[in-house]
């Protein structure tokens, strides 16, 4: 179900981005992207790491309805207090920060997202593994957003209307989450609550979640302060492509945290096997994603952005390595969280934030969007190396079970063959190029994986045959 959800998050932008990129032009898209990045920073502060901590806390007590209800209610009270304070600071920022005050209506629109993000309780539904509900609800909201976009966004001046639709599409479903919560939760009397018990374990998640979220958006935010909306608009297209590909690669990996938290307490063997499968899956799909995106970089930019965004090709190539680093970081983060290493998880994310700011300040002024893309890849690589250091004992135990060679080797071989074929003939238009590359790469890549006996592919083939 999460693969379907992530696929929808991949497919819908393929429909919307080409349209809005051409209608709003880079400046309009840059304004919306910058506002969205700013509100994401404030949302991180308001959530206090509960988006991650809540998954683990609820997953560990999901078999005890009373304790689960108490945990959810305590976390909601904490969120109410933190969101109120954060929103007050956000309103002050709109008054006194010139870059924000310059387009106050747009930032006020995104201010509603702060409340919707805090009370979406997505962490609860992930903890009880309600992926069917999450998928159906999200796709329905995306469809409504798609209709609204084509109905109301027709010219460059409509960028604020597009901002409203972005907020609705991203957070509108959270209202349904709260309304449906009473189906699972029976709120207990206030006197039975113990809110303070969450403060200590949340501390590490607060630092880590805020840091990781901030370093994930640091390139966009700093680019917004250091460059024009036009350059931000060019880069936001690159960031969207990276995000879509990362979501597709992580579609299975992202749902594993509740199960890993459960196995960490109940079955070390299954815990070990699931993490190994996650790493194999990441290597398999990240290698393919990077290779295909690199082969089709010009065509992808042409379809999604058009001629106004042709300067985004080089930044896209510079950001592609981050796909592998991000996905491996996700797996290792799941290990650190599920195994109780919150302090190390927090240190890694804080270090990632610091390194991201440093890379951005060094690379963005001389290189613009290219510098932002390079800083993203370098930041994710830095975070990956530090995570590997903290997880070195665990990596040593699973190293013999991980298949590191087959996927990158197969992807490189398939890429080389396609480049040779291109010397003789290849489609000239963007869409046929992508289709031809996708089909040819899939055939060559799968054949090489089978030849090298890659475990995930051979298992899938075996399951298909037995059915």
Short mmCIF file of C-alpha atoms in Angstrom, two decimals:
data_model
loop_
_atom_site.label_atom_id
_atom_site.label_comp_id
_atom_site.label_asym_id
_atom_site.label_seq_id
_atom_site.Cartn_x
_atom_site.Cartn_y
_atom_site.Cartn_z
CA UNK A 1 0.00 0.00 0.00
CA UNK A 2 2.83 2.39 0.73
CA UNK A 3 4.30 1.65 -2.70
CA UNK A 4 0.94 2.70 -4.20
CA UNK A 5 0.97 5.82 -2.04
CA UNK A 6 4.51 6.71 -3.02
CA UNK A 7 3.73 5.97 -6.66
CA UNK A 8 0.86 8.47 -6.48
CA UNK A 9 3.24 11.01 -4.94
CA UNK A 10 5.47 10.36 -7.94
CA UNK A 11 2.77 10.33 -10.63
CA UNK A 12 0.77 13.40 -9.57
CA UNK A 13 3.77 15.77 -9.84
CA UNK A 14 4.41 14.36 -13.30
CA UNK A 15 0.98 15.75 -14.22
CA UNK A 16 1.05 19.00 -12.23
CA UNK A 17 4.68 20.15 -12.47
CA UNK A 18 4.81 20.53 -16.29
CA UNK A 19 1.65 22.64 -16.19
CA UNK A 20 2.41 24.94 -13.26
CA UNK A 21 6.08 25.32 -14.25
CA UNK A 22 5.04 26.78 -17.57
CA UNK A 23 2.14 28.86 -16.22
CA UNK A 24 3.86 30.37 -13.18
CA UNK A 25 7.39 30.55 -14.70
CA UNK A 26 10.54 30.12 -12.54
CA UNK A 27 9.91 33.24 -10.43
CA UNK A 28 6.41 32.20 -9.37
CA UNK A 29 7.49 28.64 -8.66
CA UNK A 30 10.49 29.97 -6.75
CA UNK A 31 8.29 32.14 -4.52
CA UNK A 32 6.04 29.19 -3.61
CA UNK A 33 8.99 26.83 -3.09
CA UNK A 34 10.71 29.31 -0.77
CA UNK A 35 7.55 29.83 1.31
CA UNK A 36 7.05 26.09 1.52
CA UNK A 37 10.63 25.60 2.72
CA UNK A 38 10.29 28.30 5.38
CA UNK A 39 7.09 26.82 6.81
CA UNK A 40 8.70 23.39 6.87
CA UNK A 41 11.35 24.82 9.22
CA UNK A 42 8.72 26.14 11.62
CA UNK A 43 6.77 22.87 11.37
CA UNK A 44 9.87 20.95 12.41
CA UNK A 45 10.15 23.10 15.53
CA UNK A 46 6.44 22.69 16.33
CA UNK A 47 6.48 18.90 15.90
CA UNK A 48 9.33 18.47 18.44
CA UNK A 49 10.43 15.25 16.77
CA UNK A 50 7.05 13.59 17.45
CA UNK A 51 6.66 12.65 13.78
CA UNK A 52 9.42 10.08 14.42
CA UNK A 53 9.20 9.54 18.17
CA UNK A 54 5.42 9.06 17.97
CA UNK A 55 5.79 6.16 15.53
CA UNK A 56 8.07 4.27 17.89
CA UNK A 57 6.20 5.17 21.07
CA UNK A 58 2.82 4.10 19.65
CA UNK A 59 4.17 1.01 17.87
CA UNK A 60 5.60 -0.32 21.13
CA UNK A 61 2.20 -0.17 22.90
CA UNK A 62 -0.15 -0.78 19.99
CA UNK A 63 -1.33 -4.09 21.52
CA UNK A 64 -2.50 -2.25 24.67
CA UNK A 65 -5.50 0.00 23.74
CA UNK A 66 -5.51 1.92 27.02
CA UNK A 67 -1.80 2.69 27.00
CA UNK A 68 -1.96 3.56 23.29
CA UNK A 69 -4.79 6.04 23.94
CA UNK A 70 -2.89 7.60 26.82
CA UNK A 71 0.27 7.96 24.72
CA UNK A 72 -1.57 9.63 21.84
CA UNK A 73 -3.39 12.07 24.12
CA UNK A 74 -0.17 13.06 25.90
CA UNK A 75 1.59 13.71 22.61
CA UNK A 76 -1.32 15.80 21.30
CA UNK A 77 -1.21 18.04 24.39
CA UNK A 78 2.52 18.58 23.88
CA UNK A 79 1.89 19.43 20.21
CA UNK A 80 -0.82 21.95 21.09
CA UNK A 81 1.55 23.89 23.32
CA UNK A 82 4.53 23.78 20.94
CA UNK A 83 2.49 24.74 17.87
CA UNK A 84 0.94 27.76 19.60
CA UNK A 85 4.38 29.08 20.58
CA UNK A 86 5.89 28.35 17.16
CA UNK A 87 3.04 30.07 15.32
CA UNK A 88 3.50 33.19 17.45
CA UNK A 89 7.19 33.29 16.48
CA UNK A 90 6.26 32.73 12.82
CA UNK A 91 3.92 35.74 12.88
CA UNK A 92 6.67 37.90 14.36
CA UNK A 93 9.02 36.75 11.59
CA UNK A 94 6.49 37.88 8.97
CA UNK A 95 6.56 41.35 10.50
CA UNK A 96 10.29 41.85 10.97
CA UNK A 97 12.12 39.73 8.34
CA UNK A 98 12.12 41.73 5.07
CA UNK A 99 12.41 38.67 2.79
CA UNK A 100 9.23 37.25 4.35
CA UNK A 101 7.34 40.51 4.80
CA UNK A 102 7.79 41.21 1.10
CA UNK A 103 5.09 38.64 0.26
CA UNK A 104 3.12 38.37 3.49
CA UNK A 105 -0.13 37.01 1.91
CA UNK A 106 1.72 33.97 0.53
CA UNK A 107 3.42 33.27 3.86
CA UNK A 108 0.11 33.64 5.73
CA UNK A 109 -1.37 31.01 3.41
CA UNK A 110 1.42 28.64 4.31
CA UNK A 111 0.99 29.51 7.99
CA UNK A 112 -2.16 27.35 8.06
CA UNK A 113 0.05 24.38 7.16
CA UNK A 114 1.76 24.75 10.54
CA UNK A 115 -1.42 23.75 12.39
CA UNK A 116 -2.43 21.08 9.90
CA UNK A 117 1.01 19.46 10.04
CA UNK A 118 1.06 19.36 13.85
CA UNK A 119 -2.36 17.75 14.24
CA UNK A 120 -2.24 15.32 11.33
CA UNK A 121 -1.28 12.41 13.68
CA UNK A 122 0.28 10.66 10.68
CA UNK A 123 2.71 9.09 13.15
CA UNK A 124 -0.19 7.29 14.85
CA UNK A 125 -1.51 5.73 11.65
CA UNK A 126 2.00 4.69 10.65
CA UNK A 127 2.52 3.09 14.07
CA UNK A 128 -0.59 0.91 13.75
CA UNK A 129 0.26 0.30 10.07
CA UNK A 130 -2.95 1.73 8.61
CA UNK A 131 -1.39 2.06 5.16
CA UNK A 132 -4.61 1.26 3.32
CA UNK A 133 -6.39 4.22 4.88
CA UNK A 134 -3.38 6.53 4.41
CA UNK A 135 -3.15 5.58 0.74
CA UNK A 136 -6.84 6.01 -0.17
CA UNK A 137 -7.12 9.30 1.75
CA UNK A 138 -3.98 10.79 0.21
CA UNK A 139 -4.87 9.84 -3.35
CA UNK A 140 -8.37 11.33 -2.94
CA UNK A 141 -6.95 14.64 -1.70
CA UNK A 142 -4.39 14.71 -4.52
CA UNK A 143 -7.15 14.21 -7.09
CA UNK A 144 -9.12 17.14 -5.64
CA UNK A 145 -5.96 19.26 -5.64
CA UNK A 146 -5.34 18.34 -9.28
CA UNK A 147 -8.84 19.51 -10.25
CA UNK A 148 -8.45 22.75 -8.29
CA UNK A 149 -5.11 23.48 -9.95
CA UNK A 150 -6.45 23.17 -13.50
CA UNK A 151 -9.56 25.13 -12.51
CA UNK A 152 -7.92 28.14 -10.84
CA UNK A 153 -4.23 28.43 -11.87
CA UNK A 154 -4.08 30.03 -15.32
CA UNK A 155 -1.49 32.83 -15.21
CA UNK A 156 1.70 33.88 -13.42
CA UNK A 157 -0.25 36.08 -10.98
CA UNK A 158 -2.03 32.96 -9.65
CA UNK A 159 1.01 31.75 -7.71
CA UNK A 160 -0.71 32.46 -4.36
CA UNK A 161 -3.71 30.40 -5.43
CA UNK A 162 -1.25 27.65 -6.28
CA UNK A 163 0.19 28.07 -2.78
CA UNK A 164 -3.28 27.43 -1.31
CA UNK A 165 -3.61 24.29 -3.40
CA UNK A 166 -0.16 23.11 -2.30
CA UNK A 167 -1.21 23.51 1.35
CA UNK A 168 -4.48 21.68 0.75
CA UNK A 169 -2.84 18.84 -1.16
CA UNK A 170 -0.04 18.44 1.36
CA UNK A 171 -1.99 18.83 4.60
CA UNK A 172 -5.74 18.84 3.94
CA UNK A 173 -6.04 15.11 4.58
CA UNK A 174 -4.78 15.68 8.13
CA UNK A 175 -8.24 16.98 9.05
CA UNK A 176 -9.64 13.54 8.22
CA UNK A 177 -6.94 11.98 10.38
CA UNK A 178 -8.13 13.84 13.46
CA UNK A 179 -11.80 13.13 12.77
CA UNK A 180 -11.06 9.42 12.40
CA UNK A 181 -8.84 9.24 15.48
CA UNK A 182 -11.70 8.50 17.87
CA UNK A 183 -12.30 5.25 16.01
CA UNK A 184 -9.08 3.93 17.54
CA UNK A 185 -8.52 6.11 20.60
CA UNK A 186 -10.54 6.45 23.80
CA UNK A 187 -9.27 9.59 25.47
CA UNK A 188 -8.53 9.12 29.16
CA UNK A 189 -9.06 11.65 32.03
CA UNK A 190 -6.39 14.31 32.29
CA UNK A 191 -5.42 13.23 35.81
CA UNK A 192 -4.20 9.86 34.45
CA UNK A 193 -1.80 11.45 32.02
CA UNK A 194 1.95 11.72 32.53
CA UNK A 195 3.18 14.16 29.90
CA UNK A 196 6.65 14.62 31.36
CA UNK A 197 7.60 10.97 30.75
CA UNK A 198 8.03 11.80 27.07
CA UNK A 199 10.40 14.74 27.53
CA UNK A 200 13.63 12.79 27.98
CA UNK A 201 13.23 10.30 25.09
CA UNK A 202 11.84 13.11 22.90
CA UNK A 203 14.92 15.27 23.44
CA UNK A 204 17.05 13.26 21.06
CA UNK A 205 14.24 13.01 18.52
CA UNK A 206 13.71 16.77 18.74
CA UNK A 207 17.34 17.53 17.92
CA UNK A 208 17.53 14.85 15.25
CA UNK A 209 14.21 15.59 13.54
CA UNK A 210 14.71 19.34 13.51
CA UNK A 211 18.30 18.95 12.34
CA UNK A 212 17.51 16.39 9.63
CA UNK A 213 14.54 18.37 8.36
CA UNK A 214 16.53 21.57 8.35
CA UNK A 215 19.52 20.13 6.52
CA UNK A 216 17.17 18.54 4.01
CA UNK A 217 15.75 22.03 3.26
CA UNK A 218 18.87 24.12 3.91
CA UNK A 219 19.81 24.26 0.24
CA UNK A 220 16.40 25.69 -0.72
CA UNK A 221 16.16 28.11 2.21
CA UNK A 222 19.69 29.50 1.87
CA UNK A 223 19.31 29.72 -1.89
CA UNK A 224 16.15 31.75 -1.26
CA UNK A 225 18.07 34.23 0.88
CA UNK A 226 21.19 34.31 -1.29
CA UNK A 227 19.65 34.30 -4.79
CA UNK A 228 16.62 35.49 -6.73
CA UNK A 229 13.22 33.80 -7.01
CA UNK A 230 14.16 32.89 -10.61
CA UNK A 231 17.17 30.83 -9.50
CA UNK A 232 15.12 29.30 -6.69
CA UNK A 233 12.51 28.41 -9.31
CA UNK A 234 15.15 26.65 -11.42
CA UNK A 235 16.45 24.72 -8.43
CA UNK A 236 13.02 23.81 -7.04
CA UNK A 237 12.40 21.76 -10.19
CA UNK A 238 15.64 19.87 -9.56
CA UNK A 239 14.69 19.35 -5.91
CA UNK A 240 11.23 18.09 -6.91
CA UNK A 241 12.74 15.52 -9.27
CA UNK A 242 15.14 14.37 -6.57
CA UNK A 243 12.32 14.14 -4.04
CA UNK A 244 10.07 12.18 -6.40
CA UNK A 245 12.82 9.68 -7.18
CA UNK A 246 13.78 9.37 -3.51
CA UNK A 247 10.16 8.73 -2.54
CA UNK A 248 9.88 6.02 -5.18
CA UNK A 249 13.09 4.35 -3.98
CA UNK A 250 12.07 4.61 -0.31
CA UNK A 251 8.47 3.50 -0.87
CA UNK A 252 9.07 0.18 0.90
CA UNK A 253 11.87 1.26 3.22
CA UNK A 254 9.81 4.02 4.85
CA UNK A 255 7.15 1.64 6.19
CA UNK A 256 9.62 -0.55 8.04
CA UNK A 257 10.18 1.53 11.20
CA UNK A 258 7.11 0.27 13.12
CA UNK A 259 7.95 -3.33 12.24
CA UNK A 260 11.62 -2.85 13.08
CA UNK A 261 10.70 -1.32 16.46
CA UNK A 262 8.50 -4.35 17.11
CA UNK A 263 11.15 -6.88 16.02
CA UNK A 264 13.83 -5.08 18.04
CA UNK A 265 11.97 -6.16 21.19
CA UNK A 266 10.65 -9.52 20.03
CA UNK A 267 12.85 -11.13 17.36
CA UNK A 268 16.46 -10.19 16.70
CA UNK A 269 16.71 -12.63 13.79
CA UNK A 270 13.78 -11.04 11.93
CA UNK A 271 15.15 -7.60 12.82
CA UNK A 272 18.49 -8.49 11.22
CA UNK A 273 16.88 -9.99 8.10
CA UNK A 274 14.57 -7.01 7.54
CA UNK A 275 17.39 -4.48 7.68
CA UNK A 276 19.45 -6.54 5.22
CA UNK A 277 16.49 -6.66 2.83
CA UNK A 278 16.07 -2.90 3.14
CA UNK A 279 19.69 -2.27 2.18
CA UNK A 280 19.47 -4.67 -0.77
CA UNK A 281 16.29 -2.94 -1.92
CA UNK A 282 17.89 0.50 -1.69
CA UNK A 283 20.94 -0.54 -3.69
CA UNK A 284 18.73 -2.17 -6.32
CA UNK A 285 16.40 0.76 -6.94
CA UNK A 286 18.76 3.67 -6.21
CA UNK A 287 21.28 2.39 -8.76
CA UNK A 288 18.55 2.15 -11.38
CA UNK A 289 17.06 5.54 -10.49
CA UNK A 290 20.38 7.38 -10.68
CA UNK A 291 21.35 5.74 -13.99
CA UNK A 292 18.01 6.36 -15.71
CA UNK A 293 17.75 9.96 -14.47
CA UNK A 294 21.30 10.71 -15.66
CA UNK A 295 20.60 9.20 -19.09
CA UNK A 296 17.36 11.20 -19.43
CA UNK A 297 18.35 14.44 -17.66
CA UNK A 298 17.73 16.71 -20.66
CA UNK A 299 14.47 14.99 -21.57
CA UNK A 300 13.16 15.09 -17.98
CA UNK A 301 13.81 18.81 -17.64
CA UNK A 302 12.29 19.47 -21.07
CA UNK A 303 9.06 17.64 -20.16
CA UNK A 304 8.66 18.86 -16.59
CA UNK A 305 9.81 22.45 -17.02
CA UNK A 306 10.20 23.39 -20.65
CA UNK A 307 12.68 25.73 -22.28
CA UNK A 308 12.71 28.18 -19.32
CA UNK A 309 14.34 25.51 -17.13
CA UNK A 310 17.10 24.17 -19.40
CA UNK A 311 19.78 25.47 -17.04
CA UNK A 312 18.48 22.93 -14.49
CA UNK A 313 20.12 19.98 -16.30
CA UNK A 314 23.57 20.35 -14.71
CA UNK A 315 22.17 20.87 -11.17
CA UNK A 316 20.08 17.72 -11.69
CA UNK A 317 23.16 15.68 -12.57
CA UNK A 318 24.95 17.09 -9.51
CA UNK A 319 22.13 16.13 -7.14
CA UNK A 320 21.56 12.56 -8.37
CA UNK A 321 24.20 10.91 -6.10
CA UNK A 322 22.12 12.15 -3.15
CA UNK A 323 19.46 9.59 -4.09
CA UNK A 324 21.66 6.71 -2.95
CA UNK A 325 22.95 8.57 0.10
CA UNK A 326 19.45 9.61 1.21
CA UNK A 327 18.10 6.07 0.91
CA UNK A 328 20.98 4.47 2.79
CA UNK A 329 20.69 7.20 5.43
CA UNK A 330 17.02 6.24 5.85
CA UNK A 331 17.89 2.60 6.49
CA UNK A 332 20.67 3.39 8.96
CA UNK A 333 18.43 5.92 10.71
CA UNK A 334 15.83 3.20 11.15
CA UNK A 335 18.49 1.02 12.77
CA UNK A 336 19.57 3.78 15.17
CA UNK A 337 15.97 4.64 16.11
CA UNK A 338 14.62 1.11 16.47
CA UNK A 339 17.65 -0.06 18.45
CA UNK A 340 17.43 2.81 20.95
CA UNK A 341 20.41 4.87 19.73
CA UNK A 342 18.51 8.17 19.75
CA UNK A 343 21.51 10.16 20.98
CA UNK A 344 23.72 9.05 18.08
CA UNK A 345 20.81 9.64 15.68
CA UNK A 346 20.53 13.20 16.98
CA UNK A 347 24.27 13.85 16.72
CA UNK A 348 24.34 12.68 13.09
CA UNK A 349 21.45 14.91 12.08
CA UNK A 350 22.84 17.94 13.87
CA UNK A 351 26.20 17.39 12.19
CA UNK A 352 24.37 17.08 8.87
CA UNK A 353 22.69 20.43 9.46
CA UNK A 354 25.98 22.16 10.25
CA UNK A 355 27.71 20.61 7.23
CA UNK A 356 24.78 21.56 4.97
CA UNK A 357 24.95 25.21 6.02
CA UNK A 358 28.72 25.26 5.50
CA UNK A 359 28.50 23.63 2.06
CA UNK A 360 25.69 25.99 1.01
CA UNK A 361 27.48 29.14 2.16
CA UNK A 362 30.62 28.08 0.29
CA UNK A 363 29.05 26.80 -2.93
CA UNK A 364 25.84 28.80 -3.52
CA UNK A 365 27.31 32.33 -3.89
CA UNK A 366 29.66 31.39 -6.78
CA UNK A 367 27.61 28.58 -8.36
CA UNK A 368 23.94 29.33 -7.63
CA UNK A 369 21.66 26.36 -8.29
CA UNK A 370 24.61 24.10 -9.14
CA UNK A 371 26.15 24.93 -5.75
CA UNK A 372 22.89 24.11 -3.98
CA UNK A 373 22.74 20.73 -5.75
CA UNK A 374 26.36 19.92 -4.90
CA UNK A 375 25.83 20.93 -1.28
CA UNK A 376 22.84 18.57 -1.07
CA UNK A 377 24.87 15.59 -2.31
CA UNK A 378 27.87 16.42 -0.12
CA UNK A 379 25.68 16.89 2.95
CA UNK A 380 23.97 13.52 2.49
CA UNK A 381 27.34 11.83 1.95
CA UNK A 382 28.71 13.41 5.13
CA UNK A 383 25.68 12.22 7.13
CA UNK A 384 25.99 8.72 5.65
CA UNK A 385 29.66 8.40 6.63
CA UNK A 386 28.90 9.47 10.21
CA UNK A 387 25.93 7.07 10.44
CA UNK A 388 28.14 4.25 9.18
CA UNK A 389 30.63 5.06 11.95
CA UNK A 390 27.97 4.90 14.67
CA UNK A 391 26.47 1.72 13.19
CA UNK A 392 29.85 0.11 12.47
CA UNK A 393 29.35 -2.82 14.85
CA UNK A 394 26.00 -3.66 13.29
CA UNK A 395 27.33 -3.18 9.74
CA UNK A 396 30.13 -5.60 10.54
CA UNK A 397 27.61 -8.27 11.54
CA UNK A 398 25.49 -7.89 8.39
CA UNK A 399 28.23 -7.11 5.87
CA UNK A 400 28.50 -10.69 4.65
CA UNK A 401 24.75 -10.80 3.99
CA UNK A 402 24.54 -7.59 1.93
CA UNK A 403 24.93 -7.81 -1.84
CA UNK A 404 26.85 -4.62 -2.61
CA UNK A 405 28.22 -5.46 -6.09
CA UNK A 406 25.34 -6.69 -8.32
CA UNK A 407 23.13 -3.57 -8.48
CA UNK A 408 25.77 -0.86 -9.16
CA UNK A 409 27.61 -3.16 -11.59
CA UNK A 410 24.41 -3.98 -13.48
CA UNK A 411 23.37 -0.31 -13.63
CA UNK A 412 26.79 0.78 -14.90
CA UNK A 413 26.81 -1.96 -17.54
CA UNK A 414 23.31 -1.12 -18.77
CA UNK A 415 24.21 2.59 -18.90
CA UNK A 416 27.35 1.89 -20.92
CA UNK A 417 25.47 -0.23 -23.46
CA UNK A 418 22.77 2.44 -23.89
CA UNK A 419 25.41 5.12 -24.45
CA UNK A 420 26.94 2.93 -27.17
CA UNK A 421 23.55 2.39 -28.81
CA UNK A 422 22.98 6.15 -28.80
CA UNK A 423 26.00 6.60 -31.03
CA UNK A 424 24.08 4.98 -33.89
CA UNK A 425 20.41 5.85 -33.29
CA UNK A 426 18.11 7.20 -30.60
CA UNK A 427 14.76 9.11 -30.51
CA UNK A 428 15.10 12.88 -30.79
CA UNK A 429 11.98 13.94 -28.84
CA UNK A 430 11.91 13.96 -25.04
CA UNK A 431 9.09 11.51 -24.28
CA UNK A 432 10.24 8.82 -26.78
CA UNK A 433 13.75 9.20 -25.34
CA UNK A 434 12.52 8.48 -21.83
CA UNK A 435 10.38 5.54 -22.96
CA UNK A 436 13.19 4.03 -25.03
CA UNK A 437 15.69 4.51 -22.21
CA UNK A 438 13.33 3.04 -19.62
CA UNK A 439 12.51 -0.08 -21.63
CA UNK A 440 16.08 -0.72 -22.77
CA UNK A 441 17.55 -0.08 -19.34
CA UNK A 442 15.00 -2.33 -17.60
CA UNK A 443 15.76 -5.24 -19.93
CA UNK A 444 19.54 -4.87 -19.67
CA UNK A 445 19.49 -4.18 -15.93
CA UNK A 446 17.25 -7.15 -15.11
CA UNK A 447 19.31 -9.47 -17.31
CA UNK A 448 22.53 -8.40 -15.57
CA UNK A 449 20.98 -8.80 -12.12
CA UNK A 450 19.82 -12.31 -12.94
CA UNK A 451 23.25 -13.11 -14.38
CA UNK A 452 24.87 -11.92 -11.14
CA UNK A 453 22.18 -13.73 -9.08
CA UNK A 454 21.00 -10.66 -7.19
CA UNK A 455 18.91 -11.95 -4.29
CA UNK A 456 15.93 -9.58 -4.39
CA UNK A 457 15.28 -10.04 -8.12
CA UNK A 458 15.68 -13.81 -8.02
CA UNK A 459 13.27 -13.98 -5.06
CA UNK A 460 10.67 -11.92 -6.93
CA UNK A 461 11.04 -14.08 -10.04
CA UNK A 462 10.67 -17.21 -7.90
CA UNK A 463 7.48 -15.85 -6.26
CA UNK A 464 5.99 -15.04 -9.66
CA UNK A 465 6.74 -18.53 -10.97
CA UNK A 466 5.31 -20.32 -7.93
CA UNK A 467 2.07 -18.34 -8.17
#
